[in-house]
Amino acid sequence: MAALAAIACVSVVSVRQSQAQAVYCTNCASEITQLLNLARLVDQLGMQGNILQTNTNQFQTMTVNTTPLPSLEWGNGAANIQSVNTALASANALSFAKSGLATQFGQHYGTYDSYLTSPATSAAFAGKYQQWSTNANASVLSTLEAGSLQSGQIGGDELALINRLKIQTGAVQGNLEALQTLAQVGLLNIEQLQKLRQLILADTSLKANAIQTEADQSASQQAAWRTFIKTQTTIPTSGGARF
């Protein structure tokens, strides 16, 4: 009996010890799991922070790229072209800028047939020579004035505009601002091409007036010479013979 009692006591102690060890290990596993879960949450929080930072950077980049310029730079190309046309139209000489060119051309220049039917007097030719001289001087003067006006524009508001565009180009930050600056420069190039065409037209007007003045002189002189020949059909000689 004593032996059985001793064995029972040992069994109870062993069971209690085993139960205590099982509870202790269960608590250890729970704490470790909680630590692992906490570490995972911290890692996930870090990842969420990185994603948020990336999204913030992308949003800032998108904001910069889509922000327009506070003000755009436009030149006075149309007004400058119109001012040159006005100067050419107000001159006495014919030019592409004048209205009613056909009528004014007929008033300035004649034809060979018209000179044949008009009296070729000295007064008439004096008036024509005065007209040719005036037209030539006015044509040259208007062309020079047009060139001088454009030269002043190049060194004035155009130069100021180009300097402002240079500053704006250096301060461009986003894609939209760069595109807007490029558009402004492109329109400036178009204005310059228009002014070049206008200057070519002014030069063409000068050459056309010079050519037509020479043609008018030649036509009037040839008509006067023919009229003179037709009126002098007989020339008396000392012997009484006539030709």
C-alpha positions as a LaTeX table, in Angstrom:
\begin{tabular}{lrrr}
\hline
Residue & $x$ (\AA) & $y$ (\AA) & $z$ (\AA) \\
\hline
Met1 & 0.00 & 0.00 & 0.00 \\
Ala2 & 2.80 & 2.32 & 0.85 \\
Ala3 & 4.38 & 1.60 & $-2.50$ \\
Leu4 & 1.15 & 2.21 & $-4.33$ \\
Ala5 & 0.68 & 5.47 & $-2.51$ \\
Ala6 & 4.18 & 6.59 & $-3.44$ \\
Ile7 & 3.56 & 5.78 & $-7.10$ \\
Ala8 & 0.29 & 7.71 & $-7.06$ \\
Cys9 & 1.98 & 10.71 & $-5.56$ \\
Val10 & 4.69 & 10.63 & $-8.20$ \\
Ser11 & 2.04 & 10.36 & $-10.95$ \\
Val12 & 0.10 & 13.35 & $-9.64$ \\
Val13 & 3.26 & 15.43 & $-9.42$ \\
Ser14 & 4.24 & 14.42 & $-12.96$ \\
Val15 & 0.80 & 15.29 & $-14.33$ \\
Arg16 & 0.85 & 18.68 & $-12.63$ \\
Gln17 & 4.35 & 19.37 & $-13.89$ \\
Ser18 & 3.34 & 18.40 & $-17.43$ \\
Gln19 & 0.22 & 20.58 & $-17.22$ \\
Ala20 & 2.25 & 23.54 & $-15.99$ \\
Gln21 & 4.79 & 23.10 & $-18.80$ \\
Ala22 & 1.99 & 22.93 & $-21.43$ \\
Val23 & 0.40 & 26.16 & $-20.26$ \\
Tyr24 & 3.75 & 27.92 & $-20.14$ \\
Cys25 & 4.60 & 26.90 & $-23.75$ \\
Thr26 & 1.17 & 27.97 & $-24.94$ \\
Asn27 & 1.72 & 31.44 & $-23.52$ \\
Cys28 & 5.14 & 31.61 & $-25.14$ \\
Ala29 & 3.70 & 30.73 & $-28.56$ \\
Ser30 & 0.98 & 33.36 & $-28.19$ \\
Glu31 & 3.47 & 36.11 & $-27.34$ \\
Ile32 & 5.74 & 35.17 & $-30.23$ \\
Thr33 & 2.78 & 35.19 & $-32.62$ \\
Gln34 & 1.75 & 38.60 & $-31.36$ \\
Leu35 & 5.29 & 39.90 & $-31.88$ \\
Leu36 & 5.36 & 38.48 & $-35.39$ \\
Asn37 & 1.98 & 40.03 & $-36.19$ \\
Leu38 & 3.17 & 43.35 & $-34.79$ \\
Ala39 & 6.31 & 43.17 & $-36.91$ \\
Arg40 & 4.18 & 42.41 & $-39.97$ \\
Leu41 & 1.93 & 45.37 & $-39.19$ \\
Val42 & 4.97 & 47.62 & $-38.86$ \\
Asp43 & 6.26 & 46.35 & $-42.21$ \\
Gln44 & 2.88 & 46.92 & $-43.85$ \\
Leu45 & 2.75 & 50.39 & $-42.36$ \\
Gly46 & 6.16 & 51.15 & $-43.87$ \\
Met47 & 5.00 & 49.90 & $-47.25$ \\
Gln48 & 1.88 & 52.05 & $-47.03$ \\
Gly49 & 4.07 & 55.03 & $-46.21$ \\
Asn50 & 6.25 & 54.39 & $-49.27$ \\
Ile51 & 3.18 & 54.07 & $-51.49$ \\
Leu52 & 1.78 & 57.29 & $-50.07$ \\
Gln53 & 5.08 & 59.07 & $-50.69$ \\
Thr54 & 5.21 & 57.77 & $-54.27$ \\
Asn55 & 1.64 & 58.90 & $-54.93$ \\
Thr56 & 2.41 & 62.30 & $-53.42$ \\
Asn57 & 5.46 & 62.70 & $-55.67$ \\
Gln58 & 3.45 & 61.69 & $-58.72$ \\
Phe59 & 0.71 & 64.14 & $-57.83$ \\
Gln60 & 3.23 & 66.95 & $-57.38$ \\
Thr61 & 4.84 & 66.09 & $-60.74$ \\
Met62 & 1.45 & 66.04 & $-62.43$ \\
Thr63 & 0.59 & 69.38 & $-60.85$ \\
Val64 & 3.83 & 70.95 & $-62.09$ \\
Asn65 & 3.42 & 69.51 & $-65.60$ \\
Thr66 & $-0.18$ & 70.71 & $-65.92$ \\
Thr67 & 0.26 & 74.18 & $-64.40$ \\
Pro68 & $-0.10$ & 76.88 & $-67.10$ \\
Leu69 & 2.03 & 79.97 & $-67.35$ \\
Pro70 & 0.64 & 82.91 & $-65.38$ \\
Ser71 & 0.81 & 85.09 & $-68.51$ \\
Leu72 & 1.65 & 84.56 & $-72.18$ \\
Glu73 & 3.91 & 86.76 & $-74.30$ \\
Trp74 & 2.45 & 87.89 & $-77.63$ \\
Gly75 & 4.02 & 90.34 & $-80.03$ \\
Asn76 & 2.50 & 93.21 & $-81.99$ \\
Gly77 & 3.10 & 91.53 & $-85.33$ \\
Ala78 & $-0.31$ & 92.28 & $-86.83$ \\
Ala79 & $-0.21$ & 95.93 & $-85.71$ \\
Asn80 & 3.36 & 96.34 & $-87.01$ \\
Ile81 & 2.45 & 94.90 & $-90.40$ \\
Gln82 & $-0.56$ & 97.19 & $-90.61$ \\
Ser83 & 1.56 & 100.24 & $-89.74$ \\
Val84 & 3.95 & 99.47 & $-92.61$ \\
Asn85 & 1.04 & 98.95 & $-95.01$ \\
Thr86 & $-0.42$ & 102.28 & $-93.92$ \\
Ala87 & 2.88 & 104.02 & $-94.61$ \\
Leu88 & 3.06 & 102.51 & $-98.08$ \\
Ala89 & $-0.59$ & 103.29 & $-98.84$ \\
Ser90 & $-0.23$ & 106.95 & $-97.84$ \\
Ala91 & 2.73 & 107.54 & $-100.18$ \\
Asn92 & 2.29 & 109.21 & $-103.56$ \\
Ala93 & 3.86 & 106.30 & $-105.39$ \\
Leu94 & 1.95 & 103.18 & $-106.35$ \\
Ser95 & 2.34 & 100.15 & $-104.09$ \\
Phe96 & 0.60 & 96.90 & $-103.30$ \\
Ala97 & $-1.01$ & 98.54 & $-100.25$ \\
Lys98 & $-3.01$ & 101.09 & $-102.23$ \\
Ser99 & $-6.68$ & 100.60 & $-103.00$ \\
Gly100 & $-8.03$ & 100.96 & $-106.53$ \\
Leu101 & $-4.74$ & 100.01 & $-108.15$ \\
Ala102 & $-6.17$ & 99.68 & $-111.66$ \\
Thr103 & $-7.56$ & 103.24 & $-111.65$ \\
Gln104 & $-4.47$ & 104.78 & $-110.09$ \\
Phe105 & $-2.20$ & 102.90 & $-112.48$ \\
Gly106 & $-4.07$ & 104.39 & $-115.42$ \\
Gln107 & $-3.73$ & 107.85 & $-113.94$ \\
His108 & 0.01 & 107.51 & $-113.41$ \\
Tyr109 & 1.03 & 105.78 & $-116.62$ \\
Gly110 & $-0.14$ & 105.90 & $-120.22$ \\
Thr111 & 0.12 & 103.61 & $-123.21$ \\
Tyr112 & 1.64 & 104.00 & $-126.65$ \\
Asp113 & $-1.79$ & 104.44 & $-128.25$ \\
Ser114 & $-2.86$ & 107.07 & $-125.72$ \\
Tyr115 & 0.30 & 109.09 & $-126.38$ \\
Leu116 & $-0.33$ & 108.92 & $-130.14$ \\
Thr117 & $-3.72$ & 110.57 & $-129.70$ \\
Ser118 & $-2.53$ & 113.21 & $-127.21$ \\
Pro119 & $-0.68$ & 116.33 & $-128.35$ \\
Ala120 & 3.05 & 116.00 & $-127.83$ \\
Thr121 & 3.75 & 119.57 & $-126.75$ \\
Ser122 & 6.67 & 120.75 & $-124.70$ \\
Ala123 & 4.34 & 121.61 & $-121.83$ \\
Ala124 & 2.84 & 118.13 & $-121.89$ \\
Phe125 & 6.26 & 116.50 & $-121.81$ \\
Ala126 & 7.40 & 118.83 & $-119.06$ \\
Gly127 & 4.42 & 117.68 & $-116.98$ \\
Lys128 & 5.15 & 114.03 & $-117.71$ \\
Tyr129 & 8.83 & 114.38 & $-116.77$ \\
Gln130 & 7.81 & 116.06 & $-113.55$ \\
Gln131 & 5.38 & 113.23 & $-112.85$ \\
Trp132 & 7.99 & 110.54 & $-113.54$ \\
Ser133 & 10.46 & 112.25 & $-111.26$ \\
Thr134 & 7.89 & 112.62 & $-108.49$ \\
Asn135 & 6.76 & 109.03 & $-108.80$ \\
Ala136 & 10.30 & 107.69 & $-108.71$ \\
Asn137 & 11.21 & 109.77 & $-105.66$ \\
Ala138 & 8.00 & 108.84 & $-103.85$ \\
Ser139 & 8.52 & 105.15 & $-104.63$ \\
Val140 & 12.05 & 105.15 & $-103.26$ \\
Leu141 & 11.07 & 107.20 & $-100.22$ \\
Ser142 & 8.09 & 105.01 & $-99.31$ \\
Thr143 & 10.22 & 101.88 & $-99.62$ \\
Leu144 & 12.91 & 103.34 & $-97.38$ \\
Glu145 & 10.30 & 104.48 & $-94.87$ \\
Ala146 & 8.82 & 100.98 & $-94.78$ \\
Gly147 & 12.27 & 99.51 & $-94.16$ \\
Ser148 & 13.03 & 102.09 & $-91.48$ \\
Leu149 & 9.73 & 101.37 & $-89.77$ \\
Gln150 & 10.41 & 97.65 & $-89.72$ \\
Ser151 & 13.96 & 98.25 & $-88.49$ \\
Gly152 & 12.61 & 100.26 & $-85.56$ \\
Gln153 & 10.18 & 97.47 & $-84.76$ \\
Ile154 & 12.97 & 94.88 & $-84.79$ \\
Gly155 & 15.06 & 96.87 & $-82.31$ \\
Gly156 & 12.02 & 97.91 & $-80.27$ \\
Asp157 & 9.06 & 95.79 & $-79.23$ \\
Glu158 & 10.29 & 92.68 & $-81.05$ \\
Leu159 & 13.59 & 92.69 & $-79.18$ \\
Ala160 & 11.75 & 93.25 & $-75.90$ \\
Leu161 & 9.44 & 90.34 & $-76.69$ \\
Ile162 & 12.35 & 88.02 & $-77.49$ \\
Asn163 & 14.07 & 88.97 & $-74.22$ \\
Arg164 & 10.89 & 88.22 & $-72.26$ \\
Leu165 & 10.61 & 84.85 & $-74.00$ \\
Lys166 & 14.21 & 84.07 & $-73.07$ \\
Ile167 & 13.46 & 84.76 & $-69.42$ \\
Gln168 & 10.29 & 82.71 & $-69.61$ \\
Thr169 & 12.13 & 79.81 & $-71.25$ \\
Gly170 & 14.67 & 79.76 & $-68.44$ \\
Ala171 & 11.90 & 79.67 & $-65.83$ \\
Val172 & 9.80 & 76.93 & $-67.46$ \\
Gln173 & 9.13 & 74.08 & $-65.00$ \\
Gly174 & 6.45 & 71.77 & $-66.42$ \\
Asn175 & 5.51 & 70.21 & $-69.72$ \\
Leu176 & 2.51 & 72.50 & $-70.24$ \\
Glu177 & 4.60 & 75.62 & $-69.66$ \\
Ala178 & 7.22 & 74.33 & $-72.10$ \\
Leu179 & 4.54 & 73.70 & $-74.73$ \\
Gln180 & 3.06 & 77.15 & $-74.19$ \\
Thr181 & 6.48 & 78.78 & $-74.58$ \\
Leu182 & 7.09 & 76.74 & $-77.74$ \\
Ala183 & 3.73 & 77.89 & $-79.11$ \\
Gln184 & 4.63 & 81.53 & $-78.43$ \\
Val185 & 7.96 & 81.13 & $-80.22$ \\
Gly186 & 6.22 & 79.41 & $-83.14$ \\
Leu187 & 3.76 & 82.27 & $-83.58$ \\
Leu188 & 6.64 & 84.75 & $-83.38$ \\
Asn189 & 8.31 & 82.89 & $-86.27$ \\
Ile190 & 5.10 & 83.16 & $-88.30$ \\
Glu191 & 4.99 & 86.92 & $-87.69$ \\
Gln192 & 8.59 & 87.26 & $-88.85$ \\
Leu193 & 7.84 & 85.34 & $-92.04$ \\
Gln194 & 4.88 & 87.64 & $-92.68$ \\
Lys195 & 7.10 & 90.69 & $-92.23$ \\
Leu196 & 9.65 & 89.19 & $-94.60$ \\
Arg197 & 6.92 & 88.70 & $-97.22$ \\
Gln198 & 5.81 & 92.30 & $-96.66$ \\
Leu199 & 9.35 & 93.59 & $-97.16$ \\
Ile200 & 9.63 & 91.57 & $-100.38$ \\
Leu201 & 6.36 & 93.13 & $-101.58$ \\
Ala202 & 7.69 & 96.62 & $-100.80$ \\
Asp203 & 10.84 & 95.87 & $-102.79$ \\
Thr204 & 8.69 & 94.51 & $-105.63$ \\
Ser205 & 6.65 & 97.74 & $-105.64$ \\
Leu206 & 9.83 & 99.79 & $-105.93$ \\
Lys207 & 11.10 & 97.72 & $-108.85$ \\
Ala208 & 7.70 & 97.70 & $-110.57$ \\
Asn209 & 7.46 & 101.50 & $-110.38$ \\
Ala210 & 10.97 & 101.86 & $-111.79$ \\
Ile211 & 10.23 & 99.46 & $-114.66$ \\
Gln212 & 6.91 & 101.11 & $-115.48$ \\
Thr213 & 8.40 & 104.61 & $-115.37$ \\
Glu214 & 10.99 & 103.57 & $-117.97$ \\
Ala215 & 8.29 & 101.90 & $-120.08$ \\
Asp216 & 6.10 & 105.02 & $-119.84$ \\
Gln217 & 8.97 & 107.24 & $-120.93$ \\
Ser218 & 9.80 & 104.97 & $-123.84$ \\
Ala219 & 6.15 & 104.77 & $-124.99$ \\
Ser220 & 5.67 & 108.55 & $-124.85$ \\
Gln221 & 8.92 & 109.29 & $-126.65$ \\
Gln222 & 8.26 & 106.74 & $-129.38$ \\
Ala223 & 4.75 & 108.10 & $-129.89$ \\
Ala224 & 6.06 & 111.68 & $-130.02$ \\
Trp225 & 8.71 & 110.74 & $-132.58$ \\
Arg226 & 6.14 & 108.99 & $-134.78$ \\
Thr227 & 3.81 & 111.98 & $-134.56$ \\
Phe228 & 6.65 & 114.29 & $-135.51$ \\
Ile229 & 7.59 & 112.14 & $-138.53$ \\
Lys230 & 3.98 & 112.06 & $-139.77$ \\
Thr231 & 3.62 & 115.85 & $-139.57$ \\
Gln232 & 6.86 & 116.51 & $-141.46$ \\
Thr233 & 5.90 & 114.85 & $-144.74$ \\
Thr234 & 7.43 & 117.56 & $-146.95$ \\
Ile235 & 10.70 & 119.39 & $-146.45$ \\
Pro236 & 11.46 & 122.41 & $-148.76$ \\
Thr237 & 14.92 & 122.69 & $-150.37$ \\
Ser238 & 16.79 & 125.61 & $-151.96$ \\
Gly239 & 16.21 & 124.27 & $-155.48$ \\
Gly240 & 12.48 & 124.19 & $-155.12$ \\
Ala241 & 12.32 & 120.40 & $-155.08$ \\
Arg242 & 10.27 & 118.72 & $-152.37$ \\
Phe243 & 10.73 & 115.31 & $-150.81$ \\
\hline
\end{tabular}
